[in-house]
Amino acid sequence: MEHILKYFPELTEVQREQFSQLETLYPEWNARINVISRKDIDNLEVNHILHSLGLVKFVRFTPGTRVMDLGTGGGFPAIPLAVYYPDVAFHLVDRICKKLKVAQDIAERIGLKNVTIQHGDVKEVKGKFDFVVSRAVMPLGDMVPLVKRFIASEDQNAIPNGLLCLKGGDLSGEVQQFKNQVLIDDLSSYFKEDFFKTKKILYLPL
């Protein structure tokens, strides 16, 4: 909790307890199902929870915002975001059922009421969302055609509706076709841990 509280001191007691539970429940599940790399589970707080919360530093979702997490795996970035935003609806989608089972169980055990889970392909998803979020799921050029139809036309946040991706490394080739539209934000400007030196947020209005 040390790193989370350093950057998010405004958390309520309920949120603090929920984040504390995440730090217990994910390692428990990871011992049974490899949701997070076994070499990386000791870095859960910074590399997974805090990384997910990087989106909070970029845009503050208004109550009632609808967010789809595409390729959520065990619930990143959506579960930490759902803790931070209890008045925002998160729809978690993945094709790997066993990882979704982890996300579902953890969401229920920490008392999240703003999370829904869908197993299957993104093409089976129905409804509209203000934002689609993802964490290192697929290249931008592959993702945009899949999610464009889900983006609602009416904006209710400080930035237009669109796609928010957490990525790392050299993204110059990936963003080339969107270079006049995409905004790249360095997470190292918000978080000082070494992990974030190469981590970025890609925002593409759609």
C-alpha atoms as one frame of an Amber mdcrd trajectory, in Angstrom:
protein
   0.000   0.000   0.000   2.973   2.320   0.506   3.295   3.291  -3.165  -0.451
   3.588  -3.785  -0.933   5.876  -0.791   2.054   7.992  -1.784   0.347   8.974
  -5.038  -3.298   8.660  -3.984  -3.553   9.933  -0.384  -7.193  10.908  -0.977
  -8.400   7.286  -0.865 -11.277   6.521   1.496 -10.978   3.851   4.190 -13.079
   1.517   2.040 -10.769   1.986  -0.942  -7.672   1.499   1.202  -9.075  -1.782
   2.476  -9.976  -2.909  -1.057  -6.493  -2.176  -2.388  -5.014  -3.963   0.601
  -7.166  -7.000  -0.234  -5.908  -6.961  -3.831  -2.374  -7.350  -2.519  -3.465
 -10.524  -0.722  -5.933 -12.041  -3.191  -3.873 -11.827  -6.379  -0.894 -13.757
  -4.949  -3.328 -16.361  -3.577  -4.867 -16.855  -7.006  -1.516 -16.678  -8.780
  -0.324 -19.706  -6.862  -3.132 -21.640  -8.625  -3.491 -19.858 -11.968  -0.651
 -17.973 -13.611  -2.431 -14.628 -14.016   0.716 -12.584 -13.418   4.224 -13.773
 -14.255   5.481 -15.729 -11.252   8.671 -13.650 -11.361   6.609 -10.465 -11.215
   3.999 -11.213  -8.548   6.243  -9.706  -5.849   5.979  -6.418  -7.758   2.177
  -6.504  -7.822   1.637  -3.123  -6.162   3.847  -1.069  -8.483   3.901  -3.035
 -11.756   0.218  -3.894 -11.875  -1.981  -1.928  -9.453  -0.167   1.413  -9.596
   0.440   0.963 -13.336  -3.318   0.568 -13.858  -3.971   3.683 -11.780  -1.778
   5.679 -14.135  -4.925   6.330 -16.169  -6.330   8.269 -13.187  -3.452  10.721
 -13.519  -4.254  11.259 -17.197  -8.041  11.683 -17.025 -10.521  11.774 -14.148
 -13.646   9.877 -15.183 -16.932  11.530 -14.276 -19.604   9.488 -12.431 -21.650
   7.468 -14.908 -18.766   6.949 -17.356 -18.830   3.540 -19.083 -15.502   1.775
 -19.676 -14.671  -1.485 -21.458 -11.421  -3.233 -20.529 -10.437  -5.271 -23.582
  -8.165  -8.242 -22.889  -8.438  -7.691 -19.151  -6.858 -11.018 -18.151  -7.090
 -11.160 -14.374  -8.562  -7.662 -14.180  -5.918  -5.113 -15.154  -6.347  -2.216
 -15.489 -10.081  -2.428 -14.699 -10.134  -3.822 -11.135  -7.848  -1.138  -9.636
  -9.728   1.514 -11.624 -13.073   0.177 -10.389 -11.850   0.526  -6.802 -10.829
   4.120  -7.444 -14.021   4.942  -9.374 -16.992   3.309  -7.590 -19.410   5.446
  -9.674 -17.972   4.341 -13.041 -19.141   1.144 -14.803 -16.431  -1.266 -15.981
 -17.082  -4.118 -18.433 -14.228  -6.656 -18.483 -13.770  -8.728 -21.645 -11.342
 -11.570 -22.327 -11.218 -14.807 -24.292  -9.412 -16.735 -21.521 -12.050 -18.004
 -19.105  -9.749 -19.036 -16.243  -8.267 -15.537 -15.980 -11.725 -13.967 -15.975
 -12.669 -16.304 -13.145  -9.912 -14.652 -11.087 -11.174 -11.162 -11.926 -14.761
 -12.146 -11.097 -13.853 -13.723  -7.781 -11.673 -10.825  -6.674 -14.275  -8.228
  -7.696 -16.900 -10.068  -5.640 -14.673 -10.632  -2.620 -13.669  -6.980  -2.299
 -17.279  -5.857  -2.827 -17.140  -4.146  -6.220 -20.652  -3.407  -7.545 -19.517
  -1.596 -10.706 -17.901  -4.491 -12.588 -19.393  -6.835 -15.198 -17.545  -9.715
 -16.836 -17.876 -11.124 -20.366 -16.058 -14.206 -21.617 -15.550 -14.311 -25.370
 -14.456 -12.319 -28.379 -14.823  -8.535 -28.494 -17.032  -8.987 -31.567 -19.686
 -10.479 -29.248 -19.827  -7.378 -27.023 -22.937  -5.208 -27.226 -23.495  -1.654
 -26.052 -21.674   1.662 -26.098 -18.805   2.897 -23.943 -17.135   6.221 -23.340
 -13.698   4.655 -23.280 -12.026   1.368 -24.121  -8.936   0.691 -21.994  -6.265
  -1.962 -22.409  -2.874  -2.913 -21.075  -0.377  -4.200 -23.665  -2.999  -6.321
 -25.443  -2.348  -5.725 -29.156  -0.932  -3.090 -31.512  -2.969   0.077 -31.940
  -3.554  -0.618 -35.640  -5.227  -3.940 -34.800  -7.238  -2.614 -31.887  -8.800
   0.502 -33.412 -10.945  -1.345 -36.016 -12.195  -3.718 -33.294 -13.321  -1.055
 -30.820 -14.346   1.944 -32.906 -17.999   0.881 -33.107 -18.290   0.725 -29.308
 -17.417   4.363 -28.655 -20.422   6.500 -27.676 -20.914   9.726 -29.592 -21.750
  11.959 -26.602 -18.764  13.056 -24.514 -19.125  13.492 -20.754 -15.489  13.757
 -19.661 -12.759  16.388 -19.939 -11.408  14.661 -23.061 -13.373  13.184 -25.999
 -14.351   9.518 -25.857 -11.842   7.059 -27.234  -9.132   4.497 -26.587  -6.690
   4.550 -23.645  -3.801   2.070 -23.748  -1.041   1.371 -21.239   2.125   0.425
 -23.104   5.899   0.413 -22.832   9.010   0.657 -24.978   9.486   2.257 -28.382
   6.054   2.994 -29.846   7.134   5.062 -32.849   6.286   2.396 -35.428   3.004
   1.463 -33.790   1.642   5.013 -33.690   2.880   6.052 -37.141  -0.498   5.704
 -38.869  -2.186   7.695 -36.076   0.574  10.295 -35.600  -1.713  13.296 -36.104
  -4.355  11.968 -33.669  -2.640  10.004 -30.910  -1.420  11.607 -27.694   1.424
   9.902 -25.793   1.883  10.653 -22.103   4.863   9.446 -20.055   3.920   7.760
 -16.794   7.334   8.749 -15.458   5.988  12.291 -15.154   3.556  11.028 -12.486
   5.345   8.081 -10.860   9.040   8.105  -9.915   9.688   4.357  -9.596  12.138
   2.881 -12.153   9.428   0.643 -13.620   7.715   3.684 -15.153  10.736   5.045
 -17.032   9.584   3.428 -20.288   5.836   3.218 -19.578   3.353   5.368 -21.461
  -0.334   6.086 -21.945  -1.587   6.206 -25.519  -4.797   8.174 -25.991  -6.648
   8.099 -29.267  -9.998   9.931 -29.587 -12.462   7.925 -31.689
